[in-house]
Amino acid sequence: SSNKTFGGFIRKYKATAESLGGLSTQWNVFVPSGAGPFPVLYYLAGLTCNEDTGAWKGTFLPVAAAEGISLVFPDTSPRGANIEGEEESWDFGTGAGFYLDATAEKWSKHYRMFTFITEELPNLLKTLSLPLDLTRQSIFGHSMGGHGALTLYLKKRNQYRSASAFAPVSHPTKAPWGKKAFSNYLQGGIEEGESYDATCLLQQVKADGNISILVDYVGESIPKGDDDQFYKDGQLLPEALVDASKKAGFTQNNVNIRMQEGYDHSYYFISTFAEEHIRFHAKHLKA
């Protein structure tokens, strides 16, 4: 399907993904008006979401159109693998791929979203005859997708120019969601999960000028408001990311982590700061 929007178009694609064990997967691409080629900004959505969530709710498209940036919205997991336990809970399995490459035998054939996003999806984009410049890529995301954006960026720094996140799962080896995911998807469990933990990865990076990260999260406000319940539940742990950044010697010019009071975990929060995130990436993608 294809729809005109903000002078450009958004189009849904479907293909068989080798890195997902031969399953079909879908993604959306927004292409602004003009000749291009346009730099590419990937958006990774959170738990229970799919390739439509960010495109429909994020309010990213008008700013991307104005900046001349293409947006790519992949799914959040493989679908239809028919693995026992895949559909039993909302925070694991379908819709909860955690943007890693599973190493536990049960999951390793299909749950390889890290390889799909970083390798196979860019190659698929090259086959579409779209005016995209894949030498200029950045990445952002929300919640589980914020975790994905930060970890993919930190593990593939030569591929992405910048990363940003809304309320990311910042320290998943210490959070219930992350512990559940790593204990099941990874043969080495939570210890292996440190290689997919933004806090752990940031601690390993030397403080240099090549890092460009923006994070917005919701802390607890005084007086108490409708704050992010998942922050309160210890799922996000953004303070750990702040500490890791400080210990590594980064300044706000390289790693800018901002607490926003009174919002919740929803797309109302995301849409409030969407324009700032798109313009942050535009600065790096168009440099």
XYZ file of C-alpha atoms in Angstrom:
287
model
C 0.000 0.000 0.000
C 1.084 3.587 -0.646
C -0.334 6.870 0.661
C 0.567 10.454 -0.160
C 1.438 12.437 2.954
C 3.145 15.776 3.620
C 4.051 16.094 -0.058
C 5.822 12.741 -0.130
C 4.525 9.223 0.401
C 4.559 6.385 2.899
C 4.621 2.872 1.508
C 4.373 -0.571 3.103
C 6.660 -3.360 1.907
C 6.745 -7.088 2.572
C 9.559 -9.568 1.972
C 10.929 -12.903 3.077
C 13.709 -12.322 5.589
C 16.576 -14.808 5.597
C 17.823 -13.523 8.945
C 14.376 -14.278 10.435
C 14.469 -17.905 9.349
C 12.593 -17.349 6.090
C 9.565 -15.671 7.673
C 7.788 -12.786 5.970
C 8.218 -9.360 7.505
C 6.756 -5.938 6.796
C 8.066 -2.398 7.098
C 7.015 1.132 6.164
C 9.104 3.726 4.355
C 8.355 7.455 4.280
C 9.975 9.324 1.400
C 9.695 13.119 1.317
C 9.051 15.108 -1.827
C 11.976 16.003 -4.061
C 14.646 14.247 -6.056
C 16.773 12.979 -3.182
C 18.668 10.923 -2.418
C 17.506 11.261 1.176
C 19.317 10.140 4.343
C 17.620 7.345 6.274
C 16.382 7.429 9.868
C 15.138 4.126 11.340
C 12.482 4.076 14.061
C 12.282 1.040 16.379
C 8.988 0.659 18.241
C 8.379 -0.887 21.642
C 6.714 -3.938 23.157
C 3.459 -5.131 21.487
C 3.951 -2.663 18.622
C 4.571 -3.204 14.921
C 5.727 -1.365 11.789
C 2.649 0.892 11.818
C 2.809 2.186 15.386
C 5.455 4.882 14.991
C 4.251 5.896 11.552
C 0.700 6.437 12.803
C 1.297 7.853 16.281
C 4.739 9.423 16.399
C 4.047 12.690 14.507
C 7.468 12.221 12.895
C 6.413 12.622 9.263
C 5.875 16.407 8.941
C 9.239 17.239 10.489
C 11.021 14.579 8.432
C 9.351 15.998 5.308
C 10.536 19.498 6.168
C 14.078 18.256 6.842
C 14.244 16.038 3.746
C 14.756 12.792 5.686
C 13.390 9.359 4.855
C 11.958 7.304 7.718
C 11.980 3.511 7.920
C 9.674 1.682 10.353
C 10.441 -2.065 10.763
C 8.458 -4.553 12.837
C 9.405 -5.327 16.443
C 9.930 -9.084 16.073
C 9.551 -11.981 13.660
C 5.974 -13.216 13.330
C 4.593 -16.678 12.757
C 7.566 -18.733 13.912
C 5.167 -21.022 15.817
C 7.618 -21.546 18.666
C 6.167 -22.877 21.907
C 5.780 -19.991 24.357
C 5.974 -17.312 21.674
C 2.423 -16.060 22.277
C 2.118 -16.576 26.026
C 2.998 -13.074 27.256
C 2.999 -9.532 25.908
C 6.586 -8.786 26.948
C 8.289 -11.761 25.314
C 8.062 -13.490 21.947
C 5.877 -11.961 19.252
C 6.079 -8.170 19.375
C 9.020 -8.380 21.790
C 12.123 -9.346 19.812
C 14.387 -6.998 21.843
C 16.489 -6.247 18.732
C 19.040 -8.955 19.481
C 20.275 -12.120 17.788
C 19.069 -15.065 19.853
C 21.669 -17.729 20.624
C 19.477 -20.178 22.590
C 18.684 -23.023 20.184
C 14.909 -22.690 20.512
C 14.925 -19.076 19.316
C 18.108 -18.712 17.258
C 16.658 -19.525 13.838
C 14.013 -16.818 13.782
C 14.725 -14.238 16.499
C 17.586 -12.337 14.866
C 16.288 -8.774 14.728
C 19.772 -7.308 15.260
C 21.015 -8.808 11.992
C 17.764 -8.014 10.222
C 17.832 -4.304 11.147
C 21.551 -3.698 10.674
C 22.228 -5.853 7.609
C 19.282 -7.372 5.777
C 16.880 -4.411 5.928
C 19.388 -1.944 4.384
C 20.038 -4.482 1.624
C 16.306 -4.847 1.032
C 15.967 -1.060 0.836
C 18.596 -0.994 -1.902
C 16.375 -3.190 -4.081
C 13.356 -0.867 -3.958
C 14.459 1.841 -6.424
C 13.774 4.538 -3.838
C 15.848 7.758 -3.652
C 17.623 6.772 -0.422
C 21.208 7.526 0.591
C 22.190 4.567 2.748
C 25.637 6.030 3.375
C 23.825 8.370 5.802
C 21.885 6.436 8.450
C 20.719 7.180 11.994
C 18.399 5.383 14.393
C 15.908 6.125 17.177
C 13.211 4.334 19.127
C 10.872 4.066 22.112
C 11.030 1.840 25.213
C 12.215 -1.588 23.974
C 12.878 0.191 20.679
C 14.875 2.849 22.513
C 16.965 0.022 23.934
C 17.350 -1.275 20.390
C 18.323 2.085 18.945
C 20.980 2.721 21.584
C 22.497 -0.764 21.458
C 22.525 -0.998 17.668
C 24.171 2.416 17.512
C 26.791 1.591 20.131
C 27.576 -1.769 18.498
C 27.569 -0.360 14.942
C 29.059 3.091 15.340
C 30.434 3.112 11.802
C 26.938 2.503 10.417
C 24.832 5.108 12.234
C 25.650 8.786 12.638
C 23.423 9.373 15.672
C 20.959 7.692 18.008
C 18.106 8.874 20.184
C 15.535 7.277 22.437
C 12.283 8.011 24.214
C 12.039 6.314 27.635
C 14.418 3.495 26.694
C 15.028 0.276 28.592
C 18.439 1.646 29.562
C 19.916 -1.155 31.672
C 18.075 -4.349 30.681
C 20.420 -6.743 32.518
C 19.045 -5.231 35.748
C 15.399 -4.821 34.654
C 12.629 -7.448 34.704
C 11.859 -7.149 30.964
C 15.503 -7.492 30.037
C 16.198 -10.356 32.436
C 13.258 -12.289 31.000
C 14.348 -11.655 27.416
C 18.034 -12.422 27.923
C 17.395 -15.513 30.062
C 15.312 -17.026 27.280
C 16.743 -15.700 24.011
C 20.430 -15.975 24.888
C 22.302 -19.181 25.625
C 24.545 -17.266 27.998
C 21.602 -15.627 29.740
C 21.891 -12.294 31.484
C 25.700 -12.296 31.328
C 25.556 -12.562 27.529
C 22.898 -9.861 27.651
C 25.523 -7.317 28.688
C 26.451 -7.135 24.999
C 22.908 -5.812 24.374
C 22.794 -3.422 27.330
C 23.230 0.283 26.516
C 24.589 1.063 29.976
C 27.245 -1.648 29.717
C 28.131 -0.699 26.140
C 28.425 3.005 26.918
C 30.860 2.233 29.737
C 33.110 0.510 27.189
C 33.241 3.466 24.786
C 35.929 6.059 25.237
C 34.708 9.624 25.561
C 35.383 10.997 22.122
C 33.622 13.296 19.692
C 32.165 10.463 17.622
C 29.224 9.756 19.943
C 25.918 11.546 19.315
C 23.087 10.415 21.603
C 19.886 12.113 22.784
C 17.606 10.505 25.381
C 14.371 11.769 26.912
C 12.837 9.915 29.827
C 10.113 10.619 32.357
C 11.088 10.818 35.990
C 8.793 11.179 38.968
C 7.372 14.667 39.338
C 6.602 16.558 42.524
C 3.678 16.767 43.154
C 3.053 13.283 41.770
C 1.487 13.286 38.327
C 0.745 10.746 35.636
C 4.351 9.641 35.465
C 5.815 6.711 33.527
C 4.625 3.594 35.363
C 7.365 1.498 33.766
C 9.959 3.896 35.174
C 8.406 3.395 38.611
C 8.460 -0.379 38.095
C 12.216 -0.374 37.521
C 12.015 -1.368 33.867
C 13.825 1.645 32.387
C 16.622 2.589 34.834
C 17.776 5.729 32.997
C 19.900 6.830 35.955
C 22.238 3.927 35.217
C 22.776 5.312 31.723
C 23.430 8.768 33.172
C 26.034 7.310 35.549
C 27.699 5.328 32.751
C 27.937 8.442 30.617
C 29.526 10.441 33.424
C 32.002 7.671 34.280
C 33.016 7.405 30.630
C 33.661 11.151 30.574
C 30.998 12.223 28.088
C 29.600 15.732 28.052
C 26.074 16.753 27.061
C 27.433 17.598 23.624
C 27.909 13.862 23.040
C 25.381 12.169 25.339
C 22.421 14.357 26.274
C 20.046 12.587 28.686
C 17.085 14.721 29.727
C 14.467 14.051 32.402
C 10.996 15.305 31.520
C 8.494 15.564 34.374
C 4.833 14.648 34.410
C 4.496 12.692 31.174
C 3.684 9.002 30.873
C 5.072 6.219 28.662
C 2.676 6.853 25.778
C 2.926 8.449 22.342
C 1.611 11.693 23.860
C 5.050 11.935 25.463
C 6.827 10.883 22.265
C 4.926 13.318 20.054
C 5.778 16.183 22.419
C 9.503 15.763 21.746
C 9.353 14.184 18.285
C 10.344 17.358 16.455
C 13.436 17.862 18.614
C 14.571 14.298 17.961
C 14.102 14.541 14.191
C 15.998 17.834 14.082
C 18.753 16.343 16.243
C 19.237 13.586 13.674
C 18.928 16.014 10.763
C 21.916 17.920 12.093
C 24.049 14.773 11.861
C 22.544 13.257 8.733
C 22.903 16.456 6.743
C 26.357 17.430 8.031
